[in-house]
C-alpha cells in the first residue's frame, strides 16, 4: 500500500490526533504501569492518585480504540477484567517508561534545585 508519510507539523495532518492521545497527562501516567504488566482498573485507580473512575475508563477506551491497549475479559463470576499493552503499545511503552524515569531523575534539576 502506498500511503503518504504523516507530517505532524502540518496543521491538518491526522497524525496530530495520535500526538494528542500520547501526550495526554493520564495516558503518560497509565502507560508506565501497564508497561510493567496487566492491571485491573481497580489497581490503576489505587496507583494513580487523583484520577477518577470516569477519566480512567475514558483513557483506557481511548488507548484501546487506538490499538495501544487490550481489554481482556475472563468471563468469570465475579467479573474479572484487566488491561494490557498490545505489541504496538509495548513499543510506545518503552519510550514512555523512559520519559517517566527521566521525570523522576530530573525533577529537581528542572526547578533549579
mmCIF file of C-alpha atoms in Angstrom:
data_model
loop_
_atom_site.group_PDB
_atom_site.id
_atom_site.type_symbol
_atom_site.label_atom_id
_atom_site.label_comp_id
_atom_site.label_asym_id
_atom_site.label_seq_id
_atom_site.Cartn_x
_atom_site.Cartn_y
_atom_site.Cartn_z
ATOM 1 C CA UNK A 1 0.000 0.000 0.000
ATOM 2 C CA UNK A 2 1.398 3.401 -0.991
ATOM 3 C CA UNK A 3 0.478 5.791 1.815
ATOM 4 C CA UNK A 4 1.772 9.323 2.309
ATOM 5 C CA UNK A 5 4.190 9.874 5.168
ATOM 6 C CA UNK A 6 2.475 11.664 8.071
ATOM 7 C CA UNK A 7 3.770 15.166 8.756
ATOM 8 C CA UNK A 8 2.672 16.265 12.251
ATOM 9 C CA UNK A 9 3.984 19.772 11.572
ATOM 10 C CA UNK A 10 1.116 20.336 9.140
ATOM 11 C CA UNK A 11 -1.983 21.632 10.909
ATOM 12 C CA UNK A 12 -4.368 19.300 9.082
ATOM 13 C CA UNK A 13 -2.281 16.136 9.406
ATOM 14 C CA UNK A 14 -4.333 13.395 11.087
ATOM 15 C CA UNK A 15 -1.200 12.283 12.973
ATOM 16 C CA UNK A 16 -1.841 15.174 15.362
ATOM 17 C CA UNK A 17 -4.741 13.197 16.824
ATOM 18 C CA UNK A 18 -2.278 10.484 17.818
ATOM 19 C CA UNK A 19 0.018 13.100 19.348
ATOM 20 C CA UNK A 20 -2.952 14.327 21.400
ATOM 21 C CA UNK A 21 -3.544 10.769 22.621
ATOM 22 C CA UNK A 22 0.017 10.004 23.672
ATOM 23 C CA UNK A 23 0.599 13.488 25.108
ATOM 24 C CA UNK A 24 -2.375 13.213 27.464
ATOM 25 C CA UNK A 25 -1.469 13.519 31.167
ATOM 26 C CA UNK A 26 -3.425 10.412 32.151
ATOM 27 C CA UNK A 27 -2.004 8.360 29.283
ATOM 28 C CA UNK A 28 1.503 9.283 30.421
ATOM 29 C CA UNK A 29 0.640 8.001 33.908
ATOM 30 C CA UNK A 30 -1.248 4.845 32.867
ATOM 31 C CA UNK A 31 1.306 3.652 30.317
ATOM 32 C CA UNK A 32 4.298 3.032 32.631
ATOM 33 C CA UNK A 33 2.069 0.984 34.949
ATOM 34 C CA UNK A 34 0.721 -1.153 32.095
ATOM 35 C CA UNK A 35 4.242 -1.494 30.715
ATOM 36 C CA UNK A 36 5.097 -3.424 33.891
ATOM 37 C CA UNK A 37 2.273 -5.874 33.153
ATOM 38 C CA UNK A 38 -1.507 -6.303 33.033
ATOM 39 C CA UNK A 39 -3.534 -4.362 35.576
ATOM 40 C CA UNK A 40 -7.133 -4.306 36.660
ATOM 41 C CA UNK A 41 -8.971 -0.999 36.675
ATOM 42 C CA UNK A 42 -9.105 -1.009 40.470
ATOM 43 C CA UNK A 43 -5.311 -1.412 40.654
ATOM 44 C CA UNK A 44 -4.787 1.534 38.331
ATOM 45 C CA UNK A 45 -7.174 3.654 40.415
ATOM 46 C CA UNK A 46 -5.174 2.862 43.565
ATOM 47 C CA UNK A 47 -1.823 3.571 41.924
ATOM 48 C CA UNK A 48 -2.719 6.829 40.123
ATOM 49 C CA UNK A 49 -3.756 9.302 42.764
ATOM 50 C CA UNK A 50 -6.232 11.892 41.525
ATOM 51 C CA UNK A 51 -7.679 10.026 38.541
ATOM 52 C CA UNK A 52 -11.422 9.408 38.669
ATOM 53 C CA UNK A 53 -13.074 6.174 37.571
ATOM 54 C CA UNK A 54 -14.688 8.069 34.694
ATOM 55 C CA UNK A 55 -11.375 9.535 33.482
ATOM 56 C CA UNK A 56 -9.602 6.188 33.805
ATOM 57 C CA UNK A 57 -12.331 4.487 31.795
ATOM 58 C CA UNK A 58 -12.164 7.189 29.102
ATOM 59 C CA UNK A 59 -8.370 6.928 28.975
ATOM 60 C CA UNK A 60 -8.383 3.138 28.677
ATOM 61 C CA UNK A 61 -11.062 3.252 25.958
ATOM 62 C CA UNK A 62 -9.067 5.856 24.032
ATOM 63 C CA UNK A 63 -5.963 3.685 24.210
ATOM 64 C CA UNK A 64 -7.970 0.632 23.181
ATOM 65 C CA UNK A 65 -9.502 2.492 20.206
ATOM 66 C CA UNK A 66 -6.000 3.405 19.047
ATOM 67 C CA UNK A 67 -4.741 -0.165 19.270
ATOM 68 C CA UNK A 68 -2.369 0.516 22.166
ATOM 69 C CA UNK A 69 -4.206 -1.320 24.961
ATOM 70 C CA UNK A 70 -6.150 -4.559 25.019
ATOM 71 C CA UNK A 71 -9.044 -5.185 27.411
ATOM 72 C CA UNK A 72 -9.169 -8.813 28.485
ATOM 73 C CA UNK A 73 -12.450 -10.104 29.935
ATOM 74 C CA UNK A 74 -12.114 -13.502 31.611
ATOM 75 C CA UNK A 75 -15.906 -14.119 31.610
ATOM 76 C CA UNK A 76 -15.907 -15.154 35.248
ATOM 77 C CA UNK A 77 -18.218 -14.556 38.179
ATOM 78 C CA UNK A 78 -17.444 -12.251 39.850
ATOM 79 C CA UNK A 79 -16.325 -10.353 36.753
ATOM 80 C CA UNK A 80 -12.589 -10.121 36.129
ATOM 81 C CA UNK A 81 -11.193 -7.752 33.505
ATOM 82 C CA UNK A 82 -7.670 -6.499 33.024
ATOM 83 C CA UNK A 83 -5.838 -4.194 30.664
ATOM 84 C CA UNK A 84 -2.522 -4.811 28.955
ATOM 85 C CA UNK A 85 -0.426 -3.161 26.288
ATOM 86 C CA UNK A 86 -0.665 -4.561 22.783
ATOM 87 C CA UNK A 87 2.544 -5.192 20.842
ATOM 88 C CA UNK A 88 2.148 -1.706 19.354
ATOM 89 C CA UNK A 89 1.556 -0.318 22.846
ATOM 90 C CA UNK A 90 4.676 -2.047 24.164
ATOM 91 C CA UNK A 91 6.791 -0.305 21.520
ATOM 92 C CA UNK A 92 5.469 3.036 22.767
ATOM 93 C CA UNK A 93 5.640 1.869 26.381
ATOM 94 C CA UNK A 94 9.427 1.622 26.177
ATOM 95 C CA UNK A 95 9.609 5.305 25.294
ATOM 96 C CA UNK A 96 7.046 6.498 27.817
ATOM 97 C CA UNK A 97 8.704 4.491 30.605
ATOM 98 C CA UNK A 98 11.971 6.271 29.751
ATOM 99 C CA UNK A 99 10.228 9.654 29.929
ATOM 100 C CA UNK A 100 8.731 8.653 33.284
ATOM 101 C CA UNK A 101 12.191 7.707 34.583
ATOM 102 C CA UNK A 102 13.624 10.969 33.230
ATOM 103 C CA UNK A 103 10.994 12.985 35.107
ATOM 104 C CA UNK A 104 11.787 11.203 38.374
ATOM 105 C CA UNK A 105 15.551 11.573 37.877
ATOM 106 C CA UNK A 106 15.481 15.220 36.776
ATOM 107 C CA UNK A 107 12.531 16.790 38.557
ATOM 108 C CA UNK A 108 14.631 18.877 40.933
ATOM 109 C CA UNK A 109 17.069 19.942 38.198
ATOM 110 C CA UNK A 110 14.177 21.405 36.202
ATOM 111 C CA UNK A 111 13.284 23.529 39.208
ATOM 112 C CA UNK A 112 16.811 24.860 39.620
ATOM 113 C CA UNK A 113 17.336 22.919 42.850
#
